[in-house]
Each structure stands twice: as structure tokens, then as C-alpha cells.
Amino acid sequence: MKNNKILVVANWKMNPETAEKAAEIFQETNKAVKNLKNTKVVVCPPFVYLSELEKINNSKVILGAQDMFWEKTGSFTGEISSVMLKGESYVILGHSERRELGETDEMVAKKVVSACQSGLKPILCIGEKERDAHGEYLHFLHNQIVSSLAKLSQKYLSNLVIAYEPVWAIGKGEGGAMKPADIHETSIFIKKVLTGIYNQKDATTVPIIYGGSVNYKNAKEMITLGEVQGLLVGRESLSSKKFGELLKNVD
Ligand code: PGA
């Protein structure tokens, strides 16, 4: 079942270098979002830029975070909690770049619950590192989904967004994205795993978005042929012109 609007999430990662540049990109994104009818846009900048960007937000762009810690307050140097992010409605969790630094499914599972308890919408990233001919990657995906959602009860399911990002397709640029037909097949598999955990009616309403070398040229077919409910965009979201073009094409 599809949500009404296409969800496009911009993951700025650790970019850009200055607050001035961040404001510049954001202003341009604001302009690009103004005329959209069918697309909801979430921008996830580094934490330190959030409050400044909120001030110049034209209110159609939704600001989100790239990560958070599961405890609400306390002695956790360097961490930021869901309570502190309350104004932001989305938070990316379990991105492969964080998992690469040691984040486990157990840690992700705690973050997902904590986000939901604070009223945030977690964008849970999952994805295999490589594909093999024997379908081992499907077991991997199954386990990653089940473990990352181990603590999430049915009542919070409506907050959840799943971002399917095959790690091998991230940051590959032109031609590096997954084929739409494979995205479609995998999204059906993900929904099947979700229906194994939660009741079918609710599980099929969880939006699944695709990420990995999405650009303004391939974005539209990812949605139409890949049959996903949105996109998670890294590199291309930092180029205002290309991102604006991407949004127009998707909309
Ligand atoms: P990319 O990154 O669009 O640059 O491939 C996507 C992501 O890592 O979220």
C-alpha cells in the first residue's frame, strides 16, 4: 500500500564544511521544494547546522537528523538524544557508514525504540554488503531487519520508514545504482519479512525507500519501476541544481 506522497530524504552526511555553505544549499533546496505537489522532502544536515537551518526554513522542508543515542540524558560524551531532537521529526538510524564504525543491530534496535518513544520517525537503514548467486544476502537482510526491529512493538510501526540501501551501491555515482527491477523485488522481500514480525495490514503500510547512487536522471524510474515509496539521496542532495532537478523529476 502506498503512502500518498513520495518521501525524498537528503542525507548530507558530514557536509558541507561551513554553516554559510549549509545555509546556501538549504535556501536553494527551499526554493526547489516550493512548487512540489506530490513529494515530501526531509533534509538531514550535521547536528550543528540544524537550529540555524530551522530558522531559515520556509516550512515545507522537514529537517531531520542523521543519528541519535538511545538514552534520553546522562553521561554519554559526544552523544545526542531523541529528547534533544524532538523538534526534528525524522532521524536516520543504522546507516551503513555508522555500522562500519561498529554500530550493531542491537544498538540500532535500542535507537529505533527510543526515537519512536519521543515521537520521532526513524528511517531505519538496512542493506547487504554484496550480492551472491545463492541468495545468502536474503538471509542477511532478513536477520538485519528482525534484529534491528527486535524491540519495536506494533504500536510504533506507523512511525517507521525503512531505507533499503545496498552498501555496494552507495556513493558509486553514475551507473552505480541498483536496477529498478531488483529494487522492486527486494522491497517485496522486505515487506514479507515485516509481515512475519507484525500484523500484515500494518506491515504493508511501512514506507520503503531506496538509497544508493540516486541521481536526477535515475530517480524517477526508481520510484515508478522500483515501486518504492521514496528515496534516500546522499551526494546528489548537496548539489542544489541537481537536487532541484531530481525533485522535479520525482514529483
Ligand atoms: P549516495 O549516498 O546517494 O551518495 O550513494 C546514499 C546514502 O549513503 O545514504
mmCIF file of C-alpha atoms and ligand atoms in Angstrom:
data_model
loop_
_atom_site.group_PDB
_atom_site.id
_atom_site.type_symbol
_atom_site.label_atom_id
_atom_site.label_comp_id
_atom_site.label_asym_id
_atom_site.label_seq_id
_atom_site.Cartn_x
_atom_site.Cartn_y
_atom_site.Cartn_z
ATOM 1 C CA MET A 1 0.000 0.000 0.000
ATOM 2 C CA LYS A 2 1.422 3.388 -0.933
ATOM 3 C CA ASN A 3 1.585 6.489 1.171
ATOM 4 C CA ASN A 4 0.198 9.467 -0.656
ATOM 5 C CA LYS A 5 3.382 11.455 -1.021
ATOM 6 C CA ILE A 6 6.784 10.332 -2.247
ATOM 7 C CA LEU A 7 9.360 10.751 0.524
ATOM 8 C CA VAL A 8 12.760 12.113 -0.510
ATOM 9 C CA VAL A 9 15.356 12.226 2.257
ATOM 10 C CA ALA A 10 18.576 14.199 1.753
ATOM 11 C CA ASN A 11 21.465 12.761 3.738
ATOM 12 C CA TRP A 12 24.150 15.437 3.808
ATOM 13 C CA LYS A 13 26.482 13.194 5.842
ATOM 14 C CA MET A 14 29.495 15.201 7.167
ATOM 15 C CA ASN A 15 28.994 18.030 4.665
ATOM 16 C CA PRO A 16 29.348 20.904 3.913
ATOM 17 C CA GLU A 17 32.350 22.352 5.740
ATOM 18 C CA THR A 18 30.792 25.639 6.838
ATOM 19 C CA ALA A 19 27.464 26.903 8.194
ATOM 20 C CA GLU A 20 27.382 29.539 5.434
ATOM 21 C CA LYS A 21 27.581 26.904 2.741
ATOM 22 C CA ALA A 22 24.941 24.820 4.550
ATOM 23 C CA ALA A 23 22.580 27.815 4.557
ATOM 24 C CA GLU A 24 23.249 28.403 0.874
ATOM 25 C CA ILE A 25 22.387 24.822 -0.101
ATOM 26 C CA PHE A 26 19.341 24.873 2.146
ATOM 27 C CA GLN A 27 17.990 28.110 0.644
ATOM 28 C CA GLU A 28 18.216 26.563 -2.794
ATOM 29 C CA THR A 29 16.525 23.393 -1.584
ATOM 30 C CA ASN A 30 13.746 25.523 -0.096
ATOM 31 C CA LYS A 31 13.147 27.118 -3.481
ATOM 32 C CA ALA A 32 13.104 23.757 -5.235
ATOM 33 C CA VAL A 33 10.582 22.370 -2.769
ATOM 34 C CA LYS A 34 8.132 25.252 -3.094
ATOM 35 C CA ASN A 35 6.357 24.018 -6.193
ATOM 36 C CA LEU A 36 6.279 20.323 -5.373
ATOM 37 C CA LYS A 37 2.862 18.718 -5.094
ATOM 38 C CA ASN A 38 3.439 15.034 -4.535
ATOM 39 C CA THR A 39 6.745 14.946 -2.726
ATOM 40 C CA LYS A 40 7.697 15.324 0.921
ATOM 41 C CA VAL A 41 11.311 16.433 1.398
ATOM 42 C CA VAL A 42 13.375 15.762 4.508
ATOM 43 C CA VAL A 43 16.861 17.277 4.825
ATOM 44 C CA CYS A 44 19.270 15.712 7.325
ATOM 45 C CA PRO A 45 22.282 18.000 7.852
ATOM 46 C CA PRO A 46 25.001 17.570 10.506
ATOM 47 C CA PHE A 47 23.586 18.275 14.024
ATOM 48 C CA VAL A 48 25.384 21.603 14.427
ATOM 49 C CA TYR A 49 23.548 23.149 11.472
ATOM 50 C CA LEU A 50 20.047 22.060 12.498
ATOM 51 C CA SER A 51 18.931 25.067 14.534
ATOM 52 C CA GLU A 52 20.315 27.630 12.077
ATOM 53 C CA LEU A 53 18.599 25.922 9.165
ATOM 54 C CA GLU A 54 15.368 25.692 11.138
ATOM 55 C CA LYS A 55 15.393 29.496 11.323
ATOM 56 C CA ILE A 56 15.546 29.918 7.561
ATOM 57 C CA ASN A 57 13.177 27.062 6.844
ATOM 58 C CA ASN A 58 10.254 28.002 4.622
ATOM 59 C CA SER A 59 8.318 25.291 6.467
ATOM 60 C CA LYS A 60 7.766 22.929 3.553
ATOM 61 C CA VAL A 61 11.137 21.245 4.014
ATOM 62 C CA ILE A 62 11.272 18.952 7.014
ATOM 63 C CA LEU A 63 14.528 18.874 8.948
ATOM 64 C CA GLY A 64 15.817 15.572 10.279
ATOM 65 C CA ALA A 65 18.897 14.136 11.985
ATOM 66 C CA GLN A 66 21.474 11.578 10.866
ATOM 67 C CA ASP A 67 21.739 9.648 14.125
ATOM 68 C CA MET A 68 20.974 9.765 17.864
ATOM 69 C CA PHE A 69 21.718 7.841 21.054
ATOM 70 C CA TRP A 70 19.151 5.627 22.794
ATOM 71 C CA GLU A 71 19.357 7.095 26.331
ATOM 72 C CA LYS A 72 17.476 10.326 26.974
ATOM 73 C CA THR A 73 20.143 12.179 29.054
ATOM 74 C CA GLY A 74 23.246 11.312 31.051
ATOM 75 C CA SER A 75 26.968 10.661 30.903
ATOM 76 C CA PHE A 76 27.372 9.804 27.242
ATOM 77 C CA THR A 77 30.035 12.133 25.903
ATOM 78 C CA GLY A 78 29.502 13.197 22.338
ATOM 79 C CA GLU A 79 26.016 11.743 22.018
ATOM 80 C CA ILE A 80 22.683 13.430 21.263
ATOM 81 C CA SER A 81 19.337 12.043 22.399
ATOM 82 C CA SER A 82 15.866 11.718 20.947
ATOM 83 C CA VAL A 83 14.589 14.217 23.539
ATOM 84 C CA MET A 84 17.021 16.825 22.238
ATOM 85 C CA LEU A 85 15.871 16.167 18.685
ATOM 86 C CA LYS A 86 12.205 16.476 19.476
ATOM 87 C CA GLY A 87 11.663 19.343 17.049
ATOM 88 C CA GLU A 88 13.022 17.248 14.205
ATOM 89 C CA SER A 89 10.571 14.687 13.023
ATOM 90 C CA TYR A 90 12.805 12.197 11.233
ATOM 91 C CA VAL A 91 16.070 10.550 12.229
ATOM 92 C CA ILE A 92 18.242 8.292 10.078
ATOM 93 C CA LEU A 93 19.344 5.252 12.099
ATOM 94 C CA GLY A 94 21.727 2.388 11.366
ATOM 95 C CA HIS A 95 23.269 3.914 8.258
ATOM 96 C CA SER A 96 25.885 1.579 6.802
ATOM 97 C CA GLU A 97 28.584 4.188 7.413
ATOM 98 C CA ARG A 98 27.762 4.053 11.136
ATOM 99 C CA ARG A 99 27.543 0.274 11.122
ATOM 100 C CA GLU A 100 31.008 0.291 9.516
ATOM 101 C CA LEU A 101 32.239 2.201 12.606
ATOM 102 C CA GLY A 102 30.952 -0.525 14.894
ATOM 103 C CA GLU A 103 27.236 0.086 15.331
ATOM 104 C CA THR A 104 25.472 -3.230 15.831
ATOM 105 C CA ASP A 105 21.873 -4.326 15.194
ATOM 106 C CA GLU A 106 21.370 -4.352 18.987
ATOM 107 C CA MET A 107 22.406 -0.707 19.248
ATOM 108 C CA VAL A 108 20.227 0.205 16.280
ATOM 109 C CA ALA A 109 17.265 -1.623 17.836
ATOM 110 C CA LYS A 110 17.550 0.494 21.017
ATOM 111 C CA LYS A 111 17.777 3.688 18.980
ATOM 112 C CA VAL A 112 14.713 2.820 16.904
ATOM 113 C CA VAL A 113 12.566 2.399 20.028
ATOM 114 C CA SER A 114 13.935 5.474 21.755
ATOM 115 C CA ALA A 115 13.194 7.576 18.646
ATOM 116 C CA CYS A 116 9.597 6.323 18.484
ATOM 117 C CA GLN A 117 9.049 6.920 22.205
ATOM 118 C CA SER A 118 9.979 10.571 21.637
ATOM 119 C CA GLY A 119 7.621 10.866 18.688
ATOM 120 C CA LEU A 120 10.337 10.809 16.036
ATOM 121 C CA LYS A 121 10.103 8.821 12.816
ATOM 122 C CA PRO A 122 13.123 6.546 12.470
ATOM 123 C CA ILE A 123 14.446 5.951 8.966
ATOM 124 C CA LEU A 124 15.978 2.546 9.553
ATOM 125 C CA CYS A 125 18.771 1.773 7.078
ATOM 126 C CA ILE A 126 19.351 -1.801 6.033
ATOM 127 C CA GLY A 127 21.268 -3.338 3.165
ATOM 128 C CA GLU A 128 23.628 -6.108 2.195
ATOM 129 C CA LYS A 129 27.333 -5.529 1.550
ATOM 130 C CA GLU A 130 27.317 -7.748 -1.520
ATOM 131 C CA ARG A 131 25.059 -9.997 -3.550
ATOM 132 C CA ASP A 132 25.771 -13.667 -4.150
ATOM 133 C CA ALA A 133 24.253 -16.180 -6.535
ATOM 134 C CA HIS A 134 22.958 -18.405 -3.727
ATOM 135 C CA GLY A 135 20.750 -15.798 -2.090
ATOM 136 C CA GLU A 136 22.790 -15.598 1.126
ATOM 137 C CA TYR A 137 22.172 -11.843 1.069
ATOM 138 C CA LEU A 138 18.483 -12.528 1.640
ATOM 139 C CA HIS A 139 19.300 -14.286 4.930
ATOM 140 C CA PHE A 140 21.497 -11.363 5.845
ATOM 141 C CA LEU A 141 18.730 -8.865 5.104
ATOM 142 C CA HIS A 142 16.177 -10.948 6.979
ATOM 143 C CA ASN A 143 18.380 -11.103 10.080
ATOM 144 C CA GLN A 144 19.281 -7.434 9.910
ATOM 145 C CA ILE A 145 15.622 -6.400 9.757
ATOM 146 C CA VAL A 146 14.498 -8.765 12.514
ATOM 147 C CA SER A 147 17.362 -7.784 14.865
ATOM 148 C CA SER A 148 17.103 -4.051 14.199
ATOM 149 C CA LEU A 149 13.383 -4.155 14.991
ATOM 150 C CA ALA A 150 13.713 -6.597 17.887
ATOM 151 C CA LYS A 151 12.483 -4.045 20.420
ATOM 152 C CA LEU A 152 9.881 -2.230 18.344
ATOM 153 C CA SER A 153 6.304 -3.029 19.247
ATOM 154 C CA GLN A 154 3.379 -2.943 16.843
ATOM 155 C CA LYS A 155 2.054 0.329 18.261
ATOM 156 C CA TYR A 156 5.040 2.275 16.907
ATOM 157 C CA LEU A 157 5.010 0.725 13.466
ATOM 158 C CA SER A 158 3.288 3.714 11.874
ATOM 159 C CA ASN A 159 6.365 5.841 12.744
ATOM 160 C CA LEU A 160 8.765 3.589 10.876
ATOM 161 C CA VAL A 161 10.384 4.144 7.483
ATOM 162 C CA ILE A 162 12.737 1.510 6.036
ATOM 163 C CA ALA A 163 15.580 2.730 3.837
ATOM 164 C CA TYR A 164 16.926 -0.089 1.720
ATOM 165 C CA GLU A 165 20.491 0.832 0.814
ATOM 166 C CA PRO A 166 22.602 -1.939 -0.686
ATOM 167 C CA VAL A 167 26.053 -0.972 0.595
ATOM 168 C CA TRP A 168 27.684 -1.858 -2.738
ATOM 169 C CA ALA A 169 25.552 0.775 -4.494
ATOM 170 C CA ILE A 170 26.284 3.706 -2.149
ATOM 171 C CA GLY A 171 28.430 6.571 -3.432
ATOM 172 C CA LYS A 172 29.111 4.901 -6.772
ATOM 173 C CA GLY A 173 27.911 7.780 -8.951
ATOM 174 C CA GLU A 174 26.608 7.442 -12.495
ATOM 175 C CA GLY A 175 25.557 3.893 -13.316
ATOM 176 C CA GLY A 176 26.277 2.590 -9.819
ATOM 177 C CA ALA A 177 22.700 2.348 -8.574
ATOM 178 C CA MET A 178 20.714 -0.852 -8.296
ATOM 179 C CA LYS A 179 18.443 -1.809 -11.198
ATOM 180 C CA PRO A 180 14.808 -0.786 -10.568
ATOM 181 C CA ALA A 181 13.566 -4.351 -11.133
ATOM 182 C CA ASP A 182 15.895 -5.601 -8.386
ATOM 183 C CA ILE A 183 14.786 -2.792 -6.081
ATOM 184 C CA HIS A 184 11.186 -3.847 -6.624
ATOM 185 C CA GLU A 185 11.974 -7.488 -5.905
ATOM 186 C CA THR A 186 13.885 -6.619 -2.744
ATOM 187 C CA SER A 187 11.178 -4.281 -1.483
ATOM 188 C CA ILE A 188 8.669 -7.128 -1.777
ATOM 189 C CA PHE A 189 11.063 -9.305 0.215
ATOM 190 C CA ILE A 190 11.389 -6.622 2.910
ATOM 191 C CA LYS A 191 7.604 -6.322 3.182
ATOM 192 C CA LYS A 192 7.399 -10.086 3.514
ATOM 193 C CA VAL A 193 9.878 -10.028 6.396
ATOM 194 C CA LEU A 194 7.873 -7.249 8.057
ATOM 195 C CA THR A 195 4.649 -9.230 7.755
ATOM 196 C CA GLY A 196 6.438 -12.081 9.518
ATOM 197 C CA ILE A 197 7.002 -9.799 12.514
ATOM 198 C CA TYR A 198 3.928 -7.561 12.601
ATOM 199 C CA ASN A 199 0.336 -7.909 11.512
ATOM 200 C CA GLN A 200 0.032 -7.891 7.768
ATOM 201 C CA LYS A 201 -2.235 -4.881 7.427
ATOM 202 C CA ASP A 202 0.134 -2.545 9.285
ATOM 203 C CA ALA A 203 3.334 -4.100 7.957
ATOM 204 C CA THR A 204 2.408 -3.424 4.345
ATOM 205 C CA THR A 205 1.916 0.283 5.068
ATOM 206 C CA VAL A 206 5.532 0.839 6.213
ATOM 207 C CA PRO A 207 7.123 3.053 3.540
ATOM 208 C CA ILE A 208 10.205 1.562 1.912
ATOM 209 C CA ILE A 209 12.616 3.985 0.316
ATOM 210 C CA TYR A 210 15.701 3.226 -1.779
ATOM 211 C CA GLY A 211 19.176 4.721 -1.398
ATOM 212 C CA GLY A 212 22.449 4.238 -3.272
ATOM 213 C CA SER A 213 23.726 6.433 -6.114
ATOM 214 C CA VAL A 214 20.368 8.026 -6.803
ATOM 215 C CA ASN A 215 20.691 10.972 -9.179
ATOM 216 C CA TYR A 216 18.409 13.303 -11.097
ATOM 217 C CA LYS A 217 18.491 11.001 -14.118
ATOM 218 C CA ASN A 218 17.568 7.710 -12.456
ATOM 219 C CA ALA A 219 15.383 8.980 -9.583
ATOM 220 C CA LYS A 220 12.069 8.808 -11.381
ATOM 221 C CA GLU A 221 12.419 5.229 -12.559
ATOM 222 C CA MET A 222 13.496 4.136 -9.089
ATOM 223 C CA ILE A 223 10.041 5.199 -7.938
ATOM 224 C CA THR A 224 7.952 4.116 -10.918
ATOM 225 C CA LEU A 225 9.702 0.852 -11.838
ATOM 226 C CA GLY A 226 11.304 0.129 -8.479
ATOM 227 C CA GLU A 227 7.929 0.705 -6.834
ATOM 228 C CA VAL A 228 9.338 2.179 -3.656
ATOM 229 C CA GLN A 229 7.729 4.987 -1.693
ATOM 230 C CA GLY A 230 10.722 7.282 -1.756
ATOM 231 C CA LEU A 231 14.471 7.825 -1.979
ATOM 232 C CA LEU A 232 17.425 8.442 0.324
ATOM 233 C CA VAL A 233 19.838 10.693 -1.511
ATOM 234 C CA GLY A 234 23.438 11.354 -0.463
ATOM 235 C CA ARG A 235 25.865 13.060 -2.800
ATOM 236 C CA GLU A 236 23.285 14.495 -5.207
ATOM 237 C CA SER A 237 21.464 16.311 -2.383
ATOM 238 C CA LEU A 238 24.454 18.631 -1.863
ATOM 239 C CA SER A 239 24.290 19.966 -5.379
ATOM 240 C CA SER A 240 21.321 22.345 -5.274
ATOM 241 C CA LYS A 241 20.857 22.361 -9.018
ATOM 242 C CA LYS A 242 20.878 18.596 -9.463
ATOM 243 C CA PHE A 243 18.800 18.004 -6.344
ATOM 244 C CA GLY A 244 16.223 20.519 -7.568
ATOM 245 C CA GLU A 245 16.099 18.680 -10.871
ATOM 246 C CA LEU A 246 15.770 15.353 -9.050
ATOM 247 C CA LEU A 247 12.832 16.617 -7.008
ATOM 248 C CA LYS A 248 11.095 17.967 -10.083
ATOM 249 C CA ASN A 249 11.508 14.650 -11.893
ATOM 250 C CA VAL A 250 10.204 12.641 -8.965
ATOM 251 C CA ASP A 251 7.260 14.949 -8.342
HETATM 252 P P1 PGA B 1 24.686 8.273 -2.226
HETATM 253 O O1 PGA B 1 24.507 8.010 -0.663
HETATM 254 O O2 PGA B 1 23.401 8.831 -2.753
HETATM 255 O O3 PGA B 1 25.817 9.262 -2.327
HETATM 256 O O4 PGA B 1 25.022 6.956 -2.863
HETATM 257 C C1 PGA B 1 23.330 7.486 -0.148
HETATM 258 C C2 PGA B 1 23.470 7.239 1.337
HETATM 259 O O5 PGA B 1 24.532 6.783 1.785
HETATM 260 O O6 PGA B 1 22.524 7.486 2.119
#
